Coordinates of C-alpha atoms and ligand atoms in Angstrom, one line a residue:
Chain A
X100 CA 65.4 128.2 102.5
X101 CA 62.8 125.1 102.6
X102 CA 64.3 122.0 104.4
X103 CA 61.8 118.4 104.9
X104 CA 63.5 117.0 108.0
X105 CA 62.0 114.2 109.5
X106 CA 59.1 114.2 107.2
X107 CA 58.2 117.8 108.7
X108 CA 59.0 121.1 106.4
X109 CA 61.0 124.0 107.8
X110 CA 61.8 127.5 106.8
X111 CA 65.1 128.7 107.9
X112 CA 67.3 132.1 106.5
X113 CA 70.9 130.5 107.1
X114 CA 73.9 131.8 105.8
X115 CA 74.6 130.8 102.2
X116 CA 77.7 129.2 103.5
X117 CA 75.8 127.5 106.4
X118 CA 76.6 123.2 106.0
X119 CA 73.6 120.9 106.2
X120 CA 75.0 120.1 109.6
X121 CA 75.2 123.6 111.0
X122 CA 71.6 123.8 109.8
X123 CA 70.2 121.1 111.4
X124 CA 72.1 121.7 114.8
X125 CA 72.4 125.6 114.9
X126 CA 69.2 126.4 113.4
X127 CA 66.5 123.8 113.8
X128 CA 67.9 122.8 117.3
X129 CA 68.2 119.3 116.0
X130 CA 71.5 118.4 117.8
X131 CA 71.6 114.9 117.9
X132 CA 73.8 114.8 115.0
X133 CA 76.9 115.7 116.2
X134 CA 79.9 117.6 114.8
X135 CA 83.4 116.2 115.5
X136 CA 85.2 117.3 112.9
X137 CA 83.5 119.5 110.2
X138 CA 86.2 117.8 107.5
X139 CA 84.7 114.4 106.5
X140 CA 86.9 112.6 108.7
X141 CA 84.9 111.0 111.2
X142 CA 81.6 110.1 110.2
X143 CA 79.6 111.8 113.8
X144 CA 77.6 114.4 111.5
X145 CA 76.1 111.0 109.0
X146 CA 72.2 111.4 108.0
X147 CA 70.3 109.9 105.3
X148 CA 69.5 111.9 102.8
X149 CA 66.9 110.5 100.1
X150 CA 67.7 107.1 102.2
X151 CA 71.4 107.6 101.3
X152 CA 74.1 108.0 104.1
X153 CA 76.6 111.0 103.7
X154 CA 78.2 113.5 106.0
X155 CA 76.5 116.7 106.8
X156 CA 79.6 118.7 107.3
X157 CA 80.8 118.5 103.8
X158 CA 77.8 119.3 101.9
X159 CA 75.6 123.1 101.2
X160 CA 72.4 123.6 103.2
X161 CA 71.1 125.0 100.4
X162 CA 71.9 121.9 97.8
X163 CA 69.2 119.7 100.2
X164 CA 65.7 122.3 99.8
X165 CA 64.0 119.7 97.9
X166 CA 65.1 116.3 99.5
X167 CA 64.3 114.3 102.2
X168 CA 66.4 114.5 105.2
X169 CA 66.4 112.0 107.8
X170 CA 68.6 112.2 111.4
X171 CA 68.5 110.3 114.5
X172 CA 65.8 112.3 116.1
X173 CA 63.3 111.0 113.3
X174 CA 64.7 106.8 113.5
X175 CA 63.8 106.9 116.9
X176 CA 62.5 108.1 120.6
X177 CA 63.2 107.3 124.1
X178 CA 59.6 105.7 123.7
X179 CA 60.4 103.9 120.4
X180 CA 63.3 103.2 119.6
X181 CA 64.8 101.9 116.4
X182 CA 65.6 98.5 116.4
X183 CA 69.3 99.9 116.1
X184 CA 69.1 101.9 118.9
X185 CA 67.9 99.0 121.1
X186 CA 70.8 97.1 119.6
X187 CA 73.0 99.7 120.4
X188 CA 72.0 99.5 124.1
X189 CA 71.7 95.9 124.9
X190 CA 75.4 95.1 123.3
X191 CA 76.8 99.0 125.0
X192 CA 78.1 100.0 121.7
X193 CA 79.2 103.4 122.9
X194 CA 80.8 104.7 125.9
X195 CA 80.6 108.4 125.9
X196 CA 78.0 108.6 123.0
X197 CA 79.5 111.4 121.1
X198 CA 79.5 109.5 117.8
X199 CA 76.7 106.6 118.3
X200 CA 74.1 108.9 116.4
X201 CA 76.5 109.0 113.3
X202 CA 77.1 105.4 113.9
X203 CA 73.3 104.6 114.2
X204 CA 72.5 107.1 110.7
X205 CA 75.6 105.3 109.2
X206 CA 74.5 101.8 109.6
X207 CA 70.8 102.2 108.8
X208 CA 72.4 103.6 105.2
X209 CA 74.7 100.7 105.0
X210 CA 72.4 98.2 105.9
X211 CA 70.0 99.4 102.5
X212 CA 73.3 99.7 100.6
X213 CA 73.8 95.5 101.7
X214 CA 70.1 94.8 100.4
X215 CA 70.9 96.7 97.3
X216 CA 73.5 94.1 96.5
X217 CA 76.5 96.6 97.0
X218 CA 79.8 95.2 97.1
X219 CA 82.3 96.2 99.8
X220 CA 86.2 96.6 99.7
X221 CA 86.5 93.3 101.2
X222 CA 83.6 91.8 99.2
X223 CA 85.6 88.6 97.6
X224 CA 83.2 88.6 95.1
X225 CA 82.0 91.5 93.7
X226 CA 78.6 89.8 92.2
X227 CA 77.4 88.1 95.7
X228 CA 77.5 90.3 99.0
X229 CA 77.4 87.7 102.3
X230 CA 77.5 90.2 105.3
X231 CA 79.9 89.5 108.2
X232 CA 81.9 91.3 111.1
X233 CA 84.9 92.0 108.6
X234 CA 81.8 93.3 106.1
X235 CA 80.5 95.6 108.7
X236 CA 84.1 96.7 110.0
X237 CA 85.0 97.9 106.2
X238 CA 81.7 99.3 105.5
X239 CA 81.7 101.5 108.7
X240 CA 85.2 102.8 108.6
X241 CA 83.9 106.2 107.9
X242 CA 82.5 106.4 111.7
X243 CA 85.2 106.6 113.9
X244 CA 84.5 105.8 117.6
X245 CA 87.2 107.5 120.1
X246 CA 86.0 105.4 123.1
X247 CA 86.7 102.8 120.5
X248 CA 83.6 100.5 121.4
X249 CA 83.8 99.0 117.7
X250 CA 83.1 95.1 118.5
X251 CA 80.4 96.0 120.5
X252 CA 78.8 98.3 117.5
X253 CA 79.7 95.5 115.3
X254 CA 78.0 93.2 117.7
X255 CA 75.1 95.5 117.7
X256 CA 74.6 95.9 114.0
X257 CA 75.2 92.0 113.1
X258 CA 72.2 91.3 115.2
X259 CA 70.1 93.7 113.8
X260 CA 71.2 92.2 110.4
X261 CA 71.2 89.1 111.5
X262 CA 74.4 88.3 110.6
X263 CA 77.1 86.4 111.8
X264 CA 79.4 88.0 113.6
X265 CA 82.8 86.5 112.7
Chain B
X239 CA 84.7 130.6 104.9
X240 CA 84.3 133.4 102.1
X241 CA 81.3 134.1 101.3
X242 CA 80.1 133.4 97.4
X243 CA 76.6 133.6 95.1
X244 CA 75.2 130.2 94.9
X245 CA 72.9 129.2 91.5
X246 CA 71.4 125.7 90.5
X247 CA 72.4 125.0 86.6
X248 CA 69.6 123.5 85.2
X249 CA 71.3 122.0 82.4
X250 CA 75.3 121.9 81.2
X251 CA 75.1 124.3 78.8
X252 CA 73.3 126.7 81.3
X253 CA 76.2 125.9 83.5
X254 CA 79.2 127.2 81.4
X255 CA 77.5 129.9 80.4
X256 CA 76.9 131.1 84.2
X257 CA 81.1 131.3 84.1
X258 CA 81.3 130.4 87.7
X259 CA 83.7 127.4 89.7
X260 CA 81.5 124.3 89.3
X261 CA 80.0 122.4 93.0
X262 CA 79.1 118.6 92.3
X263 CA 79.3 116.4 95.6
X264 CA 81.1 119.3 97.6
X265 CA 83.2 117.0 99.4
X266 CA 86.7 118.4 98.0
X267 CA 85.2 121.8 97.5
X268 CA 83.5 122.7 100.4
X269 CA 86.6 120.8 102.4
X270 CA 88.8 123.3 100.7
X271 CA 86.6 126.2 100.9
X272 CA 86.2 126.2 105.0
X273 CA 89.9 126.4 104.9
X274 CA 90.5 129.2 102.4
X275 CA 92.4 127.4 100.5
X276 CA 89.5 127.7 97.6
X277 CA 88.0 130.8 97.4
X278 CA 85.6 130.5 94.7
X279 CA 83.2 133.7 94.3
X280 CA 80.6 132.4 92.3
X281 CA 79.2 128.5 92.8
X282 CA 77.3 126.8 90.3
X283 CA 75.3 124.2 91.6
X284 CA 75.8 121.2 89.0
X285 CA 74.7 118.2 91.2
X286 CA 71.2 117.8 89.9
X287 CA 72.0 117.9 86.0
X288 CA 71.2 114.7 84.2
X289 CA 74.3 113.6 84.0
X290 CA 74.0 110.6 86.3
X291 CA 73.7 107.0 84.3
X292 CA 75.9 104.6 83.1
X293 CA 75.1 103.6 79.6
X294 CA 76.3 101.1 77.1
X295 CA 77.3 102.3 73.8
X296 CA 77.2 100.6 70.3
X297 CA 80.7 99.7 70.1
X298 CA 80.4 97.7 73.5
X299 CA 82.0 100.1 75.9
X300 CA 80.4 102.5 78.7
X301 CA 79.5 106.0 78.5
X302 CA 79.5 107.1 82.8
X303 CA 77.4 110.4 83.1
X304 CA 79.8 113.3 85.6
X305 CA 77.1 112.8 88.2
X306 CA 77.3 109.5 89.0
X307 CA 78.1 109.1 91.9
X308 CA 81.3 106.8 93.3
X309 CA 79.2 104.6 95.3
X310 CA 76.6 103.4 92.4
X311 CA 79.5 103.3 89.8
X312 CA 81.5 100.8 92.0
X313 CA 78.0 99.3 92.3
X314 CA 76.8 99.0 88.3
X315 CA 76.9 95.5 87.5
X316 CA 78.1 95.9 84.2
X317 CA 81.1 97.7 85.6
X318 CA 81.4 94.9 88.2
X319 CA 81.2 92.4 85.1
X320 CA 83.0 94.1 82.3
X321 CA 85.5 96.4 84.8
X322 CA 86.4 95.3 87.8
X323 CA 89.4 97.2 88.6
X324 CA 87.2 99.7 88.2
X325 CA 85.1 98.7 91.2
X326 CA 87.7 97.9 93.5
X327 CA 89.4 101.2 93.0
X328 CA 86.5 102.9 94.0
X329 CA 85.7 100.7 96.8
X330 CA 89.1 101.0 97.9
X331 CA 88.9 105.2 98.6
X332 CA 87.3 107.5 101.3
X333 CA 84.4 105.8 103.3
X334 CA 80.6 104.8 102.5
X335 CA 79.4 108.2 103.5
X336 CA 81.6 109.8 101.0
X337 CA 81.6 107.6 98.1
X338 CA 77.6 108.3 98.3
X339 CA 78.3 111.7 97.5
X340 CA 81.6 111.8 95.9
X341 CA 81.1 112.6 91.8
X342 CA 83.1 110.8 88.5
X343 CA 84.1 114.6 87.6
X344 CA 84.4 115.6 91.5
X345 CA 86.4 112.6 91.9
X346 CA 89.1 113.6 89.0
X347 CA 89.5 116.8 90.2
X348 CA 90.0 116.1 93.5
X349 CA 92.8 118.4 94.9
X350 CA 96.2 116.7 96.5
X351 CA 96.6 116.1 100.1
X352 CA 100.1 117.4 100.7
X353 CA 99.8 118.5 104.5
X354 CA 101.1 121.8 103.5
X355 CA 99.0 122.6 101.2
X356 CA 96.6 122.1 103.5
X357 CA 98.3 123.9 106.3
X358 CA 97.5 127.8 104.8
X359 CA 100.6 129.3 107.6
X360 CA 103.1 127.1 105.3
X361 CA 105.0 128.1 102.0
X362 CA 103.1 126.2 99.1
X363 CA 103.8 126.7 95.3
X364 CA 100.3 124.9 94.5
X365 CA 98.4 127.1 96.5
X366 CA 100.3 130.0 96.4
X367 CA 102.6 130.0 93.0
X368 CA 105.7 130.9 93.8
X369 CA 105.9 130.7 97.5
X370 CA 107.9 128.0 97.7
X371 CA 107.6 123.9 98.6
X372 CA 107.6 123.0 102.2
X373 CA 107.4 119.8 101.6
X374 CA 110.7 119.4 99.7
X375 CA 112.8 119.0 102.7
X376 CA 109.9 118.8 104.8
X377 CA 106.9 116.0 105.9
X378 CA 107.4 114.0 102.9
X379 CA 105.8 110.7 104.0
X380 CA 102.9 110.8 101.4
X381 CA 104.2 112.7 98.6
X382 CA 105.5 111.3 95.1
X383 CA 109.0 109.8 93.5
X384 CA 108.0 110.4 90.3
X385 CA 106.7 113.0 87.8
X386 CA 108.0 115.5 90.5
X387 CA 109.9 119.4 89.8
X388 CA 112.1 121.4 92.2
X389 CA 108.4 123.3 92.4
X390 CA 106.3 120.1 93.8
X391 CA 106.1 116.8 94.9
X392 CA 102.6 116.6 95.6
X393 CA 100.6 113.2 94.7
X394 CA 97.2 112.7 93.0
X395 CA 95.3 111.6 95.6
X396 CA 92.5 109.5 93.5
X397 CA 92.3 105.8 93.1
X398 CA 89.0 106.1 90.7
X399 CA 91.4 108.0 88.3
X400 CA 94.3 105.1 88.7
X401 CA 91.9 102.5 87.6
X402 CA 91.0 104.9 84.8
X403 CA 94.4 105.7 84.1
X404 CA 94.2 101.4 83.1
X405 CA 91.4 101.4 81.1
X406 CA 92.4 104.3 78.7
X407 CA 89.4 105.8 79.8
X408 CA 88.4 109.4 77.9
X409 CA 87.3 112.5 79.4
X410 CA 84.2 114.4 77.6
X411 CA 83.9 118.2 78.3
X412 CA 82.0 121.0 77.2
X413 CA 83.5 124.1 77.5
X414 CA 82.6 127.4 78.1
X415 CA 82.4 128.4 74.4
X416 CA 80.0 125.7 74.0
X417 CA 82.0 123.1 72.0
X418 CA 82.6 119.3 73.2
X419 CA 85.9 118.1 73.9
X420 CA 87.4 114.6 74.2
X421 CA 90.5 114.1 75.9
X422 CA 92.5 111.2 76.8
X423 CA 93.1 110.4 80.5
X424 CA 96.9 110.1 79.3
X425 CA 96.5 113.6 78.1
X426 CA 94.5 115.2 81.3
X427 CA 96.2 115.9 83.9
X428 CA 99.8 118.1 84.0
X429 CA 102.8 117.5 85.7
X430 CA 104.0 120.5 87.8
X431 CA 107.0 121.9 86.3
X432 CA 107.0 125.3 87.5
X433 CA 103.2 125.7 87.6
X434 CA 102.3 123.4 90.0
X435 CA 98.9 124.9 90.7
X436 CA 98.1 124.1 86.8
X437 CA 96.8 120.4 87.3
X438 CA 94.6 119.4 84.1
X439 CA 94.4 120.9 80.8
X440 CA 90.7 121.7 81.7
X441 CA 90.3 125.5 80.5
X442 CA 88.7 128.0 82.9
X443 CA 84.8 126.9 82.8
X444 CA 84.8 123.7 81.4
X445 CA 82.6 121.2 82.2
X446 CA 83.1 117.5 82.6
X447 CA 80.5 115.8 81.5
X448 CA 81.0 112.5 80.6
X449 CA 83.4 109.6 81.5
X450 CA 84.2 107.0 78.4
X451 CA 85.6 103.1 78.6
X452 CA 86.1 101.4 75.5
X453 CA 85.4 98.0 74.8
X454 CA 86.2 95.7 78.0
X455 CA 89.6 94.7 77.6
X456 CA 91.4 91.1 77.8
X457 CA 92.9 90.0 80.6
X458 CA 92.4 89.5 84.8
X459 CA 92.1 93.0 86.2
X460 CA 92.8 94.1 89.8
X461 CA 93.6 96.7 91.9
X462 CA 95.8 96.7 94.6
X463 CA 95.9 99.7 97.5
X464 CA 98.4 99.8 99.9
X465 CA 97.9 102.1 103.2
X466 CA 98.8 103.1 106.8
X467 CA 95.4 101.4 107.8
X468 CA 93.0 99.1 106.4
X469 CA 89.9 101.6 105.3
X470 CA 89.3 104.9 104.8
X471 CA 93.0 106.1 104.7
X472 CA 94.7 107.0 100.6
X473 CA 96.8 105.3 99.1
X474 CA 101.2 105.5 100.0
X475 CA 101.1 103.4 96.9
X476 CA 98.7 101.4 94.7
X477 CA 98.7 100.1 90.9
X478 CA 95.2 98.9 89.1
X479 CA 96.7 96.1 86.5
X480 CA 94.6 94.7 83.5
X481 CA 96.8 91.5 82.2
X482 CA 96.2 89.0 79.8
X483 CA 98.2 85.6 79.1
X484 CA 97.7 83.3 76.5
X485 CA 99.7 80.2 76.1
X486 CA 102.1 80.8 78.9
X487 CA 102.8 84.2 77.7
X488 CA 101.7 87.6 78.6
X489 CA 99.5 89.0 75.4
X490 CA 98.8 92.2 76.8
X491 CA 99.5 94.4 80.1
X492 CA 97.9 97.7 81.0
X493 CA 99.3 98.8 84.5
X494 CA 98.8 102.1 85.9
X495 CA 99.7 103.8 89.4
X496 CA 98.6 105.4 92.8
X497 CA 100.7 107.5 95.6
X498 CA 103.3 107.7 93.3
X499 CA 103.2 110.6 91.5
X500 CA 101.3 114.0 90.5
X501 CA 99.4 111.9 88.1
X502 CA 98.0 108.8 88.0
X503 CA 101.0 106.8 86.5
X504 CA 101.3 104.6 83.7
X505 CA 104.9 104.2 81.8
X506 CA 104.7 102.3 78.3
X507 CA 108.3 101.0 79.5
X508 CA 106.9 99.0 82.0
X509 CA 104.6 97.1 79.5
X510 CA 106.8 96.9 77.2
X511 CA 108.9 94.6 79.8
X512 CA 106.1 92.4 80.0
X513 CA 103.9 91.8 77.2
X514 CA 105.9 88.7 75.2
X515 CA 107.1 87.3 78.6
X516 CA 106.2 83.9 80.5
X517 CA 104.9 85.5 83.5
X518 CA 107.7 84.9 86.7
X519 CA 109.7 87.1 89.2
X520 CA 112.6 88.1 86.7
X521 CA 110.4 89.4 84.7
X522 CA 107.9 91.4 86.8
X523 CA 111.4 92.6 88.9
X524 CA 112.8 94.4 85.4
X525 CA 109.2 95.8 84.7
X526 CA 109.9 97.4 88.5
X527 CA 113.2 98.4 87.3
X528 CA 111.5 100.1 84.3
X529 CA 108.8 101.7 86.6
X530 CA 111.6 103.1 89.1
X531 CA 114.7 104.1 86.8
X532 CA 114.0 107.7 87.1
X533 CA 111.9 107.3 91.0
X534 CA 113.4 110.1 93.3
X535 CA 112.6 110.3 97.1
X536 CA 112.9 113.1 99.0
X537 CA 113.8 111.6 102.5
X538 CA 110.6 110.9 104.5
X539 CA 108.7 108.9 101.4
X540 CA 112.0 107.0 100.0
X541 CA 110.5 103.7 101.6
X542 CA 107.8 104.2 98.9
X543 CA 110.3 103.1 95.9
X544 CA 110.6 99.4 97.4
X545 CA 107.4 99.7 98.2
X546 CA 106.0 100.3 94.7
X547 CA 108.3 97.4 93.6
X548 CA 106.9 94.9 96.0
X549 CA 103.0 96.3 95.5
X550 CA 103.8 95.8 91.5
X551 CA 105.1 92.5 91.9
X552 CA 102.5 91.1 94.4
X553 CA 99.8 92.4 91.9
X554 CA 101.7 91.2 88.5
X555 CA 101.8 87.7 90.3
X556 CA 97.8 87.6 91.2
X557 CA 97.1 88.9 87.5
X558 CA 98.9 86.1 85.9
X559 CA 98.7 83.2 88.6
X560 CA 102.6 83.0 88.9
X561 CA 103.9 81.9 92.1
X562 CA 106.4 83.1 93.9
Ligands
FAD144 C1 88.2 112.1 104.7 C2 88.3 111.9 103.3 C3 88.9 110.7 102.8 C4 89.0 110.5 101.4 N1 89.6 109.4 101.0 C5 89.8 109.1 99.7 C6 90.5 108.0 99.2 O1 91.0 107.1 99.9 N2 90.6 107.9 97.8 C7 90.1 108.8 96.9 O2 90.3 108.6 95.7 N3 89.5 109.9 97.4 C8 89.3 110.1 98.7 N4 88.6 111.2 99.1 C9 88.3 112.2 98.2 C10 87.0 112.1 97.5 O3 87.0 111.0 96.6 C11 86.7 113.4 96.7 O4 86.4 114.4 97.7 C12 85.5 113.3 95.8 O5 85.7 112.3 94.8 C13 85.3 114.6 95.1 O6 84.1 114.5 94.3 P1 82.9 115.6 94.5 O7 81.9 115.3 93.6 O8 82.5 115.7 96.0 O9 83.7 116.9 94.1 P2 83.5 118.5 94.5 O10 84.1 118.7 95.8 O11 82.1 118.9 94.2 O12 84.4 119.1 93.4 C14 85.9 118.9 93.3 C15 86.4 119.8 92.2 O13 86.0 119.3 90.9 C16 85.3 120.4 90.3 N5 84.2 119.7 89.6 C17 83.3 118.8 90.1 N6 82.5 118.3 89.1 C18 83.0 118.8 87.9 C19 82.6 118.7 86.6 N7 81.6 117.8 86.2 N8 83.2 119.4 85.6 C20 84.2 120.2 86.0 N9 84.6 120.5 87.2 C21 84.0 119.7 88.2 C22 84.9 121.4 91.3 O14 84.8 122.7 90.8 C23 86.0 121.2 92.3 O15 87.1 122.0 91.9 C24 88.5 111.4 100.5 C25 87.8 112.6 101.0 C26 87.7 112.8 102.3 C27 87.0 114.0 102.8
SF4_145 S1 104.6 119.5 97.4 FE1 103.4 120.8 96.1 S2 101.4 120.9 97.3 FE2 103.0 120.2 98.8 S3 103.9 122.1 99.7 FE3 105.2 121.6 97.9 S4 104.2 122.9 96.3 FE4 102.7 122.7 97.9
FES146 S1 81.8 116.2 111.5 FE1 81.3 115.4 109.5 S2 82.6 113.8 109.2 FE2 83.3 114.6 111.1
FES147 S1 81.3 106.2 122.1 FE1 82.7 107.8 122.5 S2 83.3 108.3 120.5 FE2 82.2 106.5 120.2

């Protein structure tokens, strides 16, 4: 199988059964997405794929040879990091980190999905998207956090957004 | 996991003839599959057929291809403007990361989430017919009060289908011989009787391919969603509503509902309550009386009867503008 991953291509022979996540982690050493709990539940295993956010656990290896798969390891290095990841740091949006590269993944996809205009389940209007802290609170639900940082990710992301936080 | 042949369909009709179980967003599937609880031997890729726009047809309604995915269906402006139960519904289930994924056909087929029939050491007649229920006198707290059999008391899990369920929306198929079928959402999916694993009247191999609405209807429309946490948690109950009044009267009322029942509910009792009324709290309590005559808890999920009372009455009194 034919994977683009970070705008470089890779040939791997995985199991046909082999997830997008196991892929990425047990084959191409790419580990920075992180598996927490392989069901869809929590949001640790989020890339983009084609720009879009979903979880990497709950989809086929083999449905993603001809996309374009972006994880954390390609927003971002110690040396550069994504405005995200800065944002993450300066307001400590993590404690023990497990879940901040889903987080980060997650947000850069819902940050697109908020330029595209899409509305949110606490959008009052459907038609005109403003985003705030109980914007960003519904639209990352799908990333739990254990160490429960979640102001300080919401912190993080409404500054990258600039948006206002309550 | 059990290992399977994987193929890509390149179009629908090469995808019923390859005869094998269907993979669209995988998020139900595959979810199922690492469990064993599906076990399919064949897959048949259908996730990159063209079956992914929303169109307007002729006679003013929308024509929503399989494909398209939950997200950009809660996110197509003319289903924001023309069907906005719709939208909320859909906004209102699993997370973003999901809903990106998540398919109109996936999303009807979606398998219940009874925690036994999850939980493969348990007796359960949907997954294993004839086995027995564990949830009858079991961990009931999610399961339904209505539409049930001394088989199973499992809930439809979808809100995208409730909102449907409102709309009168039609389901398009082609099936495996090749022929196109329409069926009614009020016609599509079984209650259990004694066959509980029998959920749709989909035959083996058939294809969903489109989704129809008819004509916007009359009327406010909303969807209320009522949960053990704010997001990214289904439904214990929820009702989409799409209610019209006209001179102090209610013209027209469409109410169906979620958490409630193997289905996605809608009783013609309940409208029939409504539709000639001036909109107040006597009136929305006997269309509650109508919904619940026959409602049946099991223990664990009785609170959801009062529940569905209060859910239908809070969301009767937005539609119309009564107060309380
Ligand atoms: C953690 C979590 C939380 C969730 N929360 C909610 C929620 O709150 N509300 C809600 O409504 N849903 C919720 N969901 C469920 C989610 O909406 C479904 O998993 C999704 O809609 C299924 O769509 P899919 O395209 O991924 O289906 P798949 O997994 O690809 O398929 C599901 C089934 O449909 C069949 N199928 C798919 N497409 C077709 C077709 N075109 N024709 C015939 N058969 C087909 C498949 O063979 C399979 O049997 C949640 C899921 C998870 C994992
Ligand atoms: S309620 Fe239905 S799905 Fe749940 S254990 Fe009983 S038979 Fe199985
Ligand atoms: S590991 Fe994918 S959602 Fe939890
Ligand atoms: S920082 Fe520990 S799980 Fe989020």
């Amino acid at each position: 199988m034919h994977f683009t991953i970070n705008g470089a291509t890779h040939a791997v022979e995985p199991d046909i059964r082999a997830s997008l996540l196991d892929v990425l982690r047990e084959h191409l050493g790419l580990t920075g997405t992180k598996k927490g709990c392989d069901h869809g539940q929590c949001g640790a295993c989020t890339v983009l794929v084609n720009g879009r956010r979903i979880n990497a656990c709950l989809t086929l290896a083999v449905m993603h040879q001809d996309d374009d798969i972006l994880t954390i390891e390609g927003l971002g290095s110690a040396e550069h990091l994504h405005p995200l990841q800065a944002a993450f740091i300066k307001h400590d949006g993590y404690q023990c980190g497990y879940c901040t590269p889903g987080q980060i993944c997650s947000a850069v996809g819902m940050l697109d999905e908020v330029a595209k205009g899409w509305p949110s389940h606490v959008s009052a209007d459907l038609e005109t998207v403003t985003l705030d802290g109980a914007e960003i609170s519904e639209r990352m639900s799908g990333n739990l956090c254990r160490c429960s940082a979640y102001p300080n990710i919401v912190d993080a992301i409404a500054e990258v957004a600039g948006a206002e936080r309550a | 996991m059990k290992t399977f042949t994987y193929s890509r369909a390149e179009s629908p009709e090469a995808a019923v003839a390859a005869g094998g179980r269907f993979i669209a967003g995988g998020t139900n599937l595959l979810d199922l599959m690492k469990l064993q609880i599906e076990t399919p031997e064949k897959l048949v890729d259908i996730s990159r057929l063209d079956l992914a726009r929303v169109e307007r047809r002729g006679d003013g309604g929308l024509t929503i291809g399989a494909l398209v995915p939950n997200s950009d269906l809660a996110a197509d402006p003319q289903v924001i403007a023309d069907y906005p139960v719709l939208s909320r519904a859909l906004l209102a289930g699993a997370s973003g990361q999901l809903r990106n994924k998540a398919t109109t056909g996936g999303n009807l087929l979606q398998r219940t989430r009874c925690p036994y029939f999850y939980d493969t050491a348990m007796a359960c007649n949907k997954r294993d017919p004839g086995a027995g229920c564990s949830a009858m006198d079991g961990f009931n707290r999610n399961l339904a009060v209505l539409g049930t059999s001394a088989e199973c008391i499992a809930t439809n899990p979808s809100d995208m289908a409730v909102a449907l369920r409102a709309l009168d929306a039609t389901i398009v198929t082609l099936t495996s011989d090749g022929d196109k079928r329409r069926i009614a959402i009020g016609d599509f999916y079984r209650l259990p009787g004694d066959t509980p694993h029998i959920e749709t009247v989909l035959r083996p191999g058939e294809l969903i391919t489109h989704v129809e609405l008819p004509a916007p209807p009359a009327g406010a429309q909303g969807y209320r969603k009522v949960r053990d946490r704010a997001s990214y948690a289904f439904a214990l109950v929820s009702v989409a509503g799409v209610v019209a009044v006209a001179d102090g009267k209610i013209v027209s009322a469409a109410l169906a509902f979620g958490g409630l029942a193997p289905m996605p509910w809608r009783d013609a009792a309940v409208e029939a309550a409504l539709v000639g009324q001036v909109p107040n709290d006597a009136v929305f309590a006997a269309a509650a009386d109508a919904l619940l005559a026959g409602a049946k808890g099991h223990g664990a999920n009785d609170f959801k009867i009062p529940l569905a009372r209060r859910t239908l009455i809070a969301t009767l009194r937005t539609l119309t503008g009564a107060v309380a």
